[in-house]
Amino acid sequence: MRSKPRDTQSASLGLRAAALFALLFLHIPLALILLYTLTVEETAFTFPLPGVTTKWFPETWSRFVGECAPPIVSSVLSEECRTDLWNALTLSLTVATIATAIALVLGTLTALAVSGSKFFGRETISFLVVLPIALPGIVTGIALRSTLGLLDIPFSFWTIVIGHATFCIVTVYNNVIARLRRTSGSLIEASMDLGANTFQTFRHVVLPNVATALLAGGMLAFALSFDEVIVTAFTAGQQNTLPIWIFSQLVRPRDRPVTNVVAVFVIAITTIPILLAHRLTSRDQL
Amino acid sequence: MATTSSTRPGLLRRLSTFLFLHPTLSLILLLAPPLLWLGVIYLGSLFALLVQSFFRLDDFSGKIVRDFSLTNYLQLTSRANIDIIARTAGMATAVTLACGLIAFPLAYYIARYAAPRAKGFLYLAVLLPLWSSYLVRVYSWKLILAKEGIISWVVEKLGLTPALDAILQTPIIGGPSLSFSMLGMFFVFVYIWLPYMILPIQAALERIPKSLIEAAGDLGARPGETFRTVILPLAFPGVVAGSIFTFSLTLGDYIIPSIIGNSSFLIGAVVLAHQGTSGNVPLAAAFTVVPMIIMGVYLSIAKRLGAFDAL
Amino acid sequence: MSTSSTSLPAVRFSNVSKHFGDVKAVDNVSTDILDGEFFSMLGPSGSGKTTCLRLIAGFEMPTSGSIQLHGQEVSGLPPYERDVNTVFQDYALFPHMSVGENIAYGLMIKNAPKAEREKRADDMLEMVRLPGFAKRRPSQLSGGQRQRVALARALINRPRVLLLDEPLGALDLKLRQQMQIELKAIQKQVGITFIFVTHDQEEALTMSDRIAVFNHGRIEQIGSPAEIYEHPQTAFVAGFVGVSNLITGEAASAITGSPATFSIRPEKIHLCEAGAAVSDGECFADGCIREVVYLGVNTRYAVALNGGGDLTVVQQNLESTSMDVLGAQGRSVRLVWRREHNRVISSQ
């Protein structure tokens, strides 16, 4: 028991302070947003808060569900009756769902191919999968946009999905390939040896073994897509995803209190899948 | 006991056998969908972008002329554009250095001192910001850097307001307020990309076998000397790996410059302006080639320093 | 089934080669493995023995040559079309299934009814002496228990040939020796051909009916354990199976009068006083003890011969103590052994 190196016993005060500083630096800003959801101010970010209110939560809620008087004559958008947030949210959710589904299929196929055999060009394929998030987002964004322009393809829901699926492949790929590497290759051989053909082996052995990795990769892909703005801004045209709504609020603030509440909502909705994904794959990272 | 039940399992089995005996064909079938997607849609777009960077915008009609010219690349070498490129590279360098300095102690603490439970908790504490909403994290700094925000309040309480004003009046890094300055952008960049630096350093530190540190101690090195002669050199590839992220992400970002700053500050924002407001897509395309070239050079250096083993 | 199959060899290799790039993992091997025998493939790592096993299982296809199982050509058949099952070195138990589900996997694939699957899985667990383990997870088992489960899983399909890829490699010595006896007993009980890959010569000698010694992708020698041990035909076999002294050239001439290389086992040599009498039919060599290693049951001496070269001699510690033997270092001795223990090695 005494064979542990000395430095595992305790860290120096300076190191502890520096580590604590980095940790606080990472987390205090997010805590501040939570605080600001309670401010009474509408046009400034005064600190300390001049007053405390909870009215922005119901206010934001109404922007999601559109609790407003004239439900039929929707061509006239009155100040009180806007469901812009609801539209942005549903668009974001739909895009994320479809992009995740595409990424799941493509990422899994790539991982199976790369792990299953040693072929010339494996490295290139891994590289190609990582490239869309390794290159600056603006490059991916403007490349897709200019291609759409060259081919005269109008912006649509699907142009957003294409962009998102492209950079989501890597999260699925990384999770699945990590699991496949940890899984002994002889499992597949054992299954075939016991009489199962390729498809039966996939169904009874490969799929159950990568299931949690798929789930984790899918959730991360969902979180990535749900939050993406850099590429989306180039492929969305006139449509607003939730991040684009937030972005426009940041450039030209109109509803600061509502933005605060939405920001907290977004943190919550992205944190949950990340925590779950982490739980599902924590053994792969060891 | 031959296959009698139905024809369908027999068919699948025959298909399976065919694929088993033709592994190359199976591989092609597996890879075809992802390669078509990434190769055609993604690489195709990148290629189209490259092609467009050789087109040019007709100044009179405002239309894009589709013939080969180096106009855009010549324009890149103008004084103003060189300034933008230099400013962006300088910002990326500064952000990378700051991230390295802040990240190392935390990564070191997580890797070498934290007890298993604390380690899991700290790892998550770094991972969560990495994955949580980028925009919201930028937004949080809008609150912090605001003229009436928390930094100004703290500075005022400390009686340092004149010092802050003096800094803001410094050319290049200053600006009308913290939330509209290079200095403010620097803070936000460091904050946003910090987790990308912590994790590779931590991974590199975790991989150093305890026996190496014991061996160094055994051979008479004091803790400080062990750190300098054993730990730091072995952790360095991790630092370089982290710097690839911080550098590349800073080079290509346009959200932070357009929220905290001026759209003429950095490459990303300029590209956005060219392709959006002025409609000069060819020039924007040529601009995006710059960060790609810088990253190409950076990656080849990083590769030589062994950073890819640490990823 | 056909009636004549018993007279056919279980496995027939005809000029089988397997190349990985430039590496000849298996180099033109031809041999028969008889029905019902316990056949070991012995050799160092990289000698081609595991590749041969994988060729039989169908995980690899031969580059050239043909492989027959009970007279049927299988070179183009995938593993799931072959009446052969494998016990893997790492056991390859499916981590997401219980022990019972693991064992019944082959039956599940064949769409056997659930009741039959469970019944037969229980029977198999009985046979490998793990009754009542069906509900456990592989991760809850010890190495030895996993090994038994892997064996039960491979046998439930009632294959005609069972392939075992160093299945005891991960077990500790005591357990390994116990499993050697059990494996042999199970093979007698089920009466099917066992093909056993190992790099452990003692294991091969203990269990096998016949042994093939592999080196560089070729079979150096095939024979019963006694033949392999007592009549090694090549220098490699003599050195790999047990410990052997190889005596060549002038040293050989000095002892036998012929320069032909021969081997002599260390335990066949008597360590005698210098100048001891030598009777007819005995060889001798004089030297001095260079090194003594006390091994408990016996003692190993390295003797530097006056005529050049070293001989290793092993003597049982029948009456001697560690004090006696360790004091022998540096002493002049005469080594005496019976001429018929010399094995002339065919030159290659």
XYZ file of C-alpha atoms in Angstrom, chain B residues 1 3 5 9 12-21, chain C residues 58-61 75-81 109-111:
28
model
C -32.200 -31.839 -41.650
C -33.082 -26.200 -44.941
C -38.627 -24.371 -43.460
C -33.757 -17.986 -44.634
C -30.300 -14.929 -46.629
C -27.938 -17.745 -45.827
C -26.785 -17.965 -49.409
C -26.331 -14.203 -49.543
C -24.386 -14.370 -46.293
C -22.123 -17.077 -47.700
C -21.586 -15.112 -50.872
C -20.583 -12.039 -48.855
C -18.375 -14.104 -46.552
C -16.478 -15.499 -49.501
C -13.360 -21.687 -41.819
C -12.271 -18.315 -40.435
C -9.541 -18.275 -43.051
C -9.578 -19.674 -46.571
C -12.369 -24.951 -48.751
C -15.189 -22.719 -50.000
C -17.522 -23.100 -47.035
C -18.047 -20.431 -44.359
C -17.708 -21.467 -40.694
C -21.456 -21.854 -40.191
C -21.646 -24.507 -42.897
C -29.709 -20.394 -34.287
C -31.134 -23.734 -35.434
C -34.540 -22.650 -34.088
